PDB file of C-alpha atoms in Angstrom:
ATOM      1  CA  UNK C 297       0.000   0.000   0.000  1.00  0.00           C
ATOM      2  CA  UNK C 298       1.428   3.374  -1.112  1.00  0.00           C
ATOM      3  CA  UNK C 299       1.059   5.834   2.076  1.00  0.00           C
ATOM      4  CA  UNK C 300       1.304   9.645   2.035  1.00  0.00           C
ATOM      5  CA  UNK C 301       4.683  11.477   2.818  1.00  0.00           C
ATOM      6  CA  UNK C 302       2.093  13.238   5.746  1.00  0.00           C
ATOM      7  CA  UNK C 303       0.945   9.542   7.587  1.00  0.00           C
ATOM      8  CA  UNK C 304       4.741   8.257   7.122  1.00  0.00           C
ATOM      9  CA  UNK C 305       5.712  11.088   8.935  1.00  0.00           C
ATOM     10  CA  UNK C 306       3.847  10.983  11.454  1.00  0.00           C
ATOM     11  CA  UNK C 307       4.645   7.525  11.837  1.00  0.00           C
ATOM     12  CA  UNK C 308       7.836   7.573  11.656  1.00  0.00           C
ATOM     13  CA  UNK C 309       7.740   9.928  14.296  1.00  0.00           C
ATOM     14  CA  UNK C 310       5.810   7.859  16.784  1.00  0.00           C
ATOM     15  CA  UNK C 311       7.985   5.131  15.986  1.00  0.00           C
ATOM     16  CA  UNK C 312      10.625   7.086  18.274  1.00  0.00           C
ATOM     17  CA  UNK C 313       8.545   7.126  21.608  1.00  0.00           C
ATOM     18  CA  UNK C 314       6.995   3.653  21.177  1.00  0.00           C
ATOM     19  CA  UNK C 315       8.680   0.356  21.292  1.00  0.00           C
ATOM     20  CA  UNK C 316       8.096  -1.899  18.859  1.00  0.00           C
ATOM     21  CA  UNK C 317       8.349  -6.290  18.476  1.00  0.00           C
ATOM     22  CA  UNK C 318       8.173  -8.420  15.555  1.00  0.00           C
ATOM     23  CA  UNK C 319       6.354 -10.945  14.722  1.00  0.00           C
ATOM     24  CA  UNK C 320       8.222 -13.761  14.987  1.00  0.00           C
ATOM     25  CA  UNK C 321       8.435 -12.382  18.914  1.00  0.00           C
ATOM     26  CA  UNK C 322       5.179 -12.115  18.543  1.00  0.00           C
ATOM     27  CA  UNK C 323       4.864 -16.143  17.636  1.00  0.00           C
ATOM     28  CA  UNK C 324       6.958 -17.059  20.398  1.00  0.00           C
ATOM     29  CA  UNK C 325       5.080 -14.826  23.352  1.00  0.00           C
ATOM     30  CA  UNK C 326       2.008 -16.614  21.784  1.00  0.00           C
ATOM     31  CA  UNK C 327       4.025 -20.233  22.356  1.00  0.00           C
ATOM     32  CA  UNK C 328       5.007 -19.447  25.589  1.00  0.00           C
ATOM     33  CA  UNK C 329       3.140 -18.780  28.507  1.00  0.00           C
ATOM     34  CA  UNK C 330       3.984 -14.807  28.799  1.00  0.00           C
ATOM     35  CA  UNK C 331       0.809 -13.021  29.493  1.00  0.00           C
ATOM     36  CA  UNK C 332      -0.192 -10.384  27.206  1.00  0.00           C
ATOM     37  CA  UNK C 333      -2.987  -8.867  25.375  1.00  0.00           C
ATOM     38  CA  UNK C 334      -3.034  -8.959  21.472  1.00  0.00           C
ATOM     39  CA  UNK C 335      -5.108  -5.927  19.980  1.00  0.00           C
ATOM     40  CA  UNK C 336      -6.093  -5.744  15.997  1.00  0.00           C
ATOM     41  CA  UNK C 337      -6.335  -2.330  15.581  1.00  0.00           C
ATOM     42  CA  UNK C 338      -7.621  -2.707  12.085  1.00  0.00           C
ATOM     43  CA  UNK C 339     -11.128  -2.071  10.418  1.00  0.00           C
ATOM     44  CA  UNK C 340     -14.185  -4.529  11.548  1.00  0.00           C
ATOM     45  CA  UNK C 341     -13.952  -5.429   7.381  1.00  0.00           C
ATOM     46  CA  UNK C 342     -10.023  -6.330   8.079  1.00  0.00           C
ATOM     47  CA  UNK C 343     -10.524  -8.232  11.627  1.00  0.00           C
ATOM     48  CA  UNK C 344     -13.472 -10.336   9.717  1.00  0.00           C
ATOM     49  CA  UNK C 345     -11.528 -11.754   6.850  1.00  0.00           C
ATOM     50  CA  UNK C 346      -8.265 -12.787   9.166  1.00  0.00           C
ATOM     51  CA  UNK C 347      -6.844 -12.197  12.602  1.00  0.00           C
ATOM     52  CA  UNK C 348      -3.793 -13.578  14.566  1.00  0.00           C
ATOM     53  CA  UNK C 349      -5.015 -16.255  17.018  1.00  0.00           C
ATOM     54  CA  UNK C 350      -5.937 -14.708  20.915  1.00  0.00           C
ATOM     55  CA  UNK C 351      -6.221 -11.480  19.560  1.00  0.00           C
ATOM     56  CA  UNK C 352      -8.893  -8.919  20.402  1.00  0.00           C
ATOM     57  CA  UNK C 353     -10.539  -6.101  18.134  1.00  0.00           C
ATOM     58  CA  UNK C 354     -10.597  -2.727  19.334  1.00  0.00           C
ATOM     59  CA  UNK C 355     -10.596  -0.553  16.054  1.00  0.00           C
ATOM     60  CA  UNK C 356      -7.637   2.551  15.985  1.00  0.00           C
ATOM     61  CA  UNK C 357     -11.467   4.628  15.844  1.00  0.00           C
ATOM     62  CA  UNK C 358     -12.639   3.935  18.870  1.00  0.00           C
ATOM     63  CA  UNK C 359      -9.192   2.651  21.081  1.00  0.00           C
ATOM     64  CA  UNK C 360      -8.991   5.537  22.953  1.00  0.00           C
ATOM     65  CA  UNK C 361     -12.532   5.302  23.902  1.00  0.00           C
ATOM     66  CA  UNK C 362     -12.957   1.511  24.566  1.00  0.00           C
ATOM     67  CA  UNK C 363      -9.420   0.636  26.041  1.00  0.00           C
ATOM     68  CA  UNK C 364      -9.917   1.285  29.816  1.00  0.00           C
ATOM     69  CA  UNK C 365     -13.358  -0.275  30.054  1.00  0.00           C
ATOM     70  CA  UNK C 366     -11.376  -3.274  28.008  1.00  0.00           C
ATOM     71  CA  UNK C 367      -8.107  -3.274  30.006  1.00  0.00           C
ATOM     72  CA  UNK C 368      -8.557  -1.336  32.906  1.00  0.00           C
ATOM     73  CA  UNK C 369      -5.049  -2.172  34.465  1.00  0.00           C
ATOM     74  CA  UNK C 370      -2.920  -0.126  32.882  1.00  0.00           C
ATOM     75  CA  UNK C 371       0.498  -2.284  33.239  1.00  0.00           C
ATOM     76  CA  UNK C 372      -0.655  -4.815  31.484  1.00  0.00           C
ATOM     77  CA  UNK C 373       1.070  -5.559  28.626  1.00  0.00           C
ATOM     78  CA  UNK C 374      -0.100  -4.818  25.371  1.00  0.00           C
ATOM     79  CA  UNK C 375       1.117  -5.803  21.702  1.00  0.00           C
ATOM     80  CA  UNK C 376      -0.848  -3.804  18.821  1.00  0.00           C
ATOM     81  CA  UNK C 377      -1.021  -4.598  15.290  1.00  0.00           C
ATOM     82  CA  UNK C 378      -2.739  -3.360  12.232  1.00  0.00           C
ATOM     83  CA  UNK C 379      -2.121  -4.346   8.540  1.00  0.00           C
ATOM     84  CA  UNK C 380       1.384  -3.334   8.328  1.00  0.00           C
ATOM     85  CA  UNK C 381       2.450  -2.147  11.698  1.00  0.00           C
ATOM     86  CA  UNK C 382       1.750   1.957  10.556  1.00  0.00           C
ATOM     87  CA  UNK C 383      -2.185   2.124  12.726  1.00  0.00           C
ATOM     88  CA  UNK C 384      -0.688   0.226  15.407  1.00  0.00           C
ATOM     89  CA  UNK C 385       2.249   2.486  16.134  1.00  0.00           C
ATOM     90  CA  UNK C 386      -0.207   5.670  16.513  1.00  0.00           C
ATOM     91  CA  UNK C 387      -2.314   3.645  18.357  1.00  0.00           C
ATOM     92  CA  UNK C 388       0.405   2.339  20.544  1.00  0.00           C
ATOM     93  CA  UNK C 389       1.661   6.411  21.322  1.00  0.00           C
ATOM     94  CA  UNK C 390      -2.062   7.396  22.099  1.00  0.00           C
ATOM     95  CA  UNK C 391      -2.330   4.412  24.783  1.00  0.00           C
ATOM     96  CA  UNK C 392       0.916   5.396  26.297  1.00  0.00           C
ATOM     97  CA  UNK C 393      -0.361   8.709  26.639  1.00  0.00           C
ATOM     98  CA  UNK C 394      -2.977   7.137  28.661  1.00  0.00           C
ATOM     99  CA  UNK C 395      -0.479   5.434  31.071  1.00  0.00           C
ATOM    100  CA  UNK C 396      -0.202   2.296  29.473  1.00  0.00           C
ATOM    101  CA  UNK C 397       2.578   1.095  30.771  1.00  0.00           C
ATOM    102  CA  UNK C 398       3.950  -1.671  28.512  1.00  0.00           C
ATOM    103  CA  UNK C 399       2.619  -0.790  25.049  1.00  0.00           C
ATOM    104  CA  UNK C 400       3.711  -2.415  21.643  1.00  0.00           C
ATOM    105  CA  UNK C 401       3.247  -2.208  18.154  1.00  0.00           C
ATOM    106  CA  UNK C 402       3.931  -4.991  16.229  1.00  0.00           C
ATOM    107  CA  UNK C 403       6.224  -4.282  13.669  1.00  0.00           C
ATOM    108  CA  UNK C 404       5.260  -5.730   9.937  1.00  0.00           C
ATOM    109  CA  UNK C 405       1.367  -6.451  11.332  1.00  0.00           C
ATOM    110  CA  UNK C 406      -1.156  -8.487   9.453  1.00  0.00           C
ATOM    111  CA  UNK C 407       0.815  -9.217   6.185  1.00  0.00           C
ATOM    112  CA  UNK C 408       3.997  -9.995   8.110  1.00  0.00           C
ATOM    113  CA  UNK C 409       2.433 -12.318   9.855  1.00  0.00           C
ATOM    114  CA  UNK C 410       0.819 -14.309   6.766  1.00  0.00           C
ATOM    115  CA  UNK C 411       4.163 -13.748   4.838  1.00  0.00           C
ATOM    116  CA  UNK C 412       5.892 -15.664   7.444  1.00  0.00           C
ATOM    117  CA  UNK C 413       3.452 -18.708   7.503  1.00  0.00           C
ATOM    118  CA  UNK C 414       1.879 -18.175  11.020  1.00  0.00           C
ATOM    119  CA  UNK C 415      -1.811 -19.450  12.260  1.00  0.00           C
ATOM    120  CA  UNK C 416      -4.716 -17.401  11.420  1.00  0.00           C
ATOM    121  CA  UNK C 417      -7.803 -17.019  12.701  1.00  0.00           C
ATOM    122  CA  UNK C 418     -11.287 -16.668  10.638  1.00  0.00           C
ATOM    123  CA  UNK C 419     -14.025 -17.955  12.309  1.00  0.00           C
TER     124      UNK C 419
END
């Protein structure tokens, strides 16, 4: 997908107060028994055709809104993702405005996921 110089900068400059995992980290938090919540970020239209396994929807529209009756303890640890990892990283600065503690944004998202093989979810 071809972004505007605009979004990428603004992303890009999120990107510098967030911290960000891949996905194969991702795959092996998912593995493992490491407690975390995994947020889709994406559209409802995205989340229905394919989602990574345990994750959650809570669209970049309405995050803000929705997270603290959601998650209410704010060091929990969250890992975002979107289609390509661009949505989740503004979605992952907005949360640590909030307090979030121990916010992610999964770098590569959706497509980086398929790409690399992993389970998906679309039931």
């Amino acid at each position: 997908m071809k972004h505007s110089p605009g979004f990428l900068k603004l992303v890009d400059d999120a990107k510098t107060r967030i911290k960000e995992v891949d996905i194969h980290q991702v795959k092996r938090w998912l593995d493992s028994d490491k407690r975390f919540c995994l947020i889709d970020v994406r559209e409802e239209s995205e989340w229905a055709a394919g989602r990574l396994p345990c994750s959650i929807h809570i669209g970049k529209g309405i995050i803000e809104r929705d997270i603290e009756l959601t998650i209410p303890d704010k060091n929990t640890t969250l890992v975002l993702y979107c289609g390509g990892g661009y949505r989740s990283a503004l979605a992952a600065e907005s949360l640590q405005k909030m307090g979030y503690a121990d916010v992610a944004s999964m770098a590569g998202g959706w497509r980086g996921w398929k790409d690399a093989g992993y389970e998906v979810a679309d039931d």
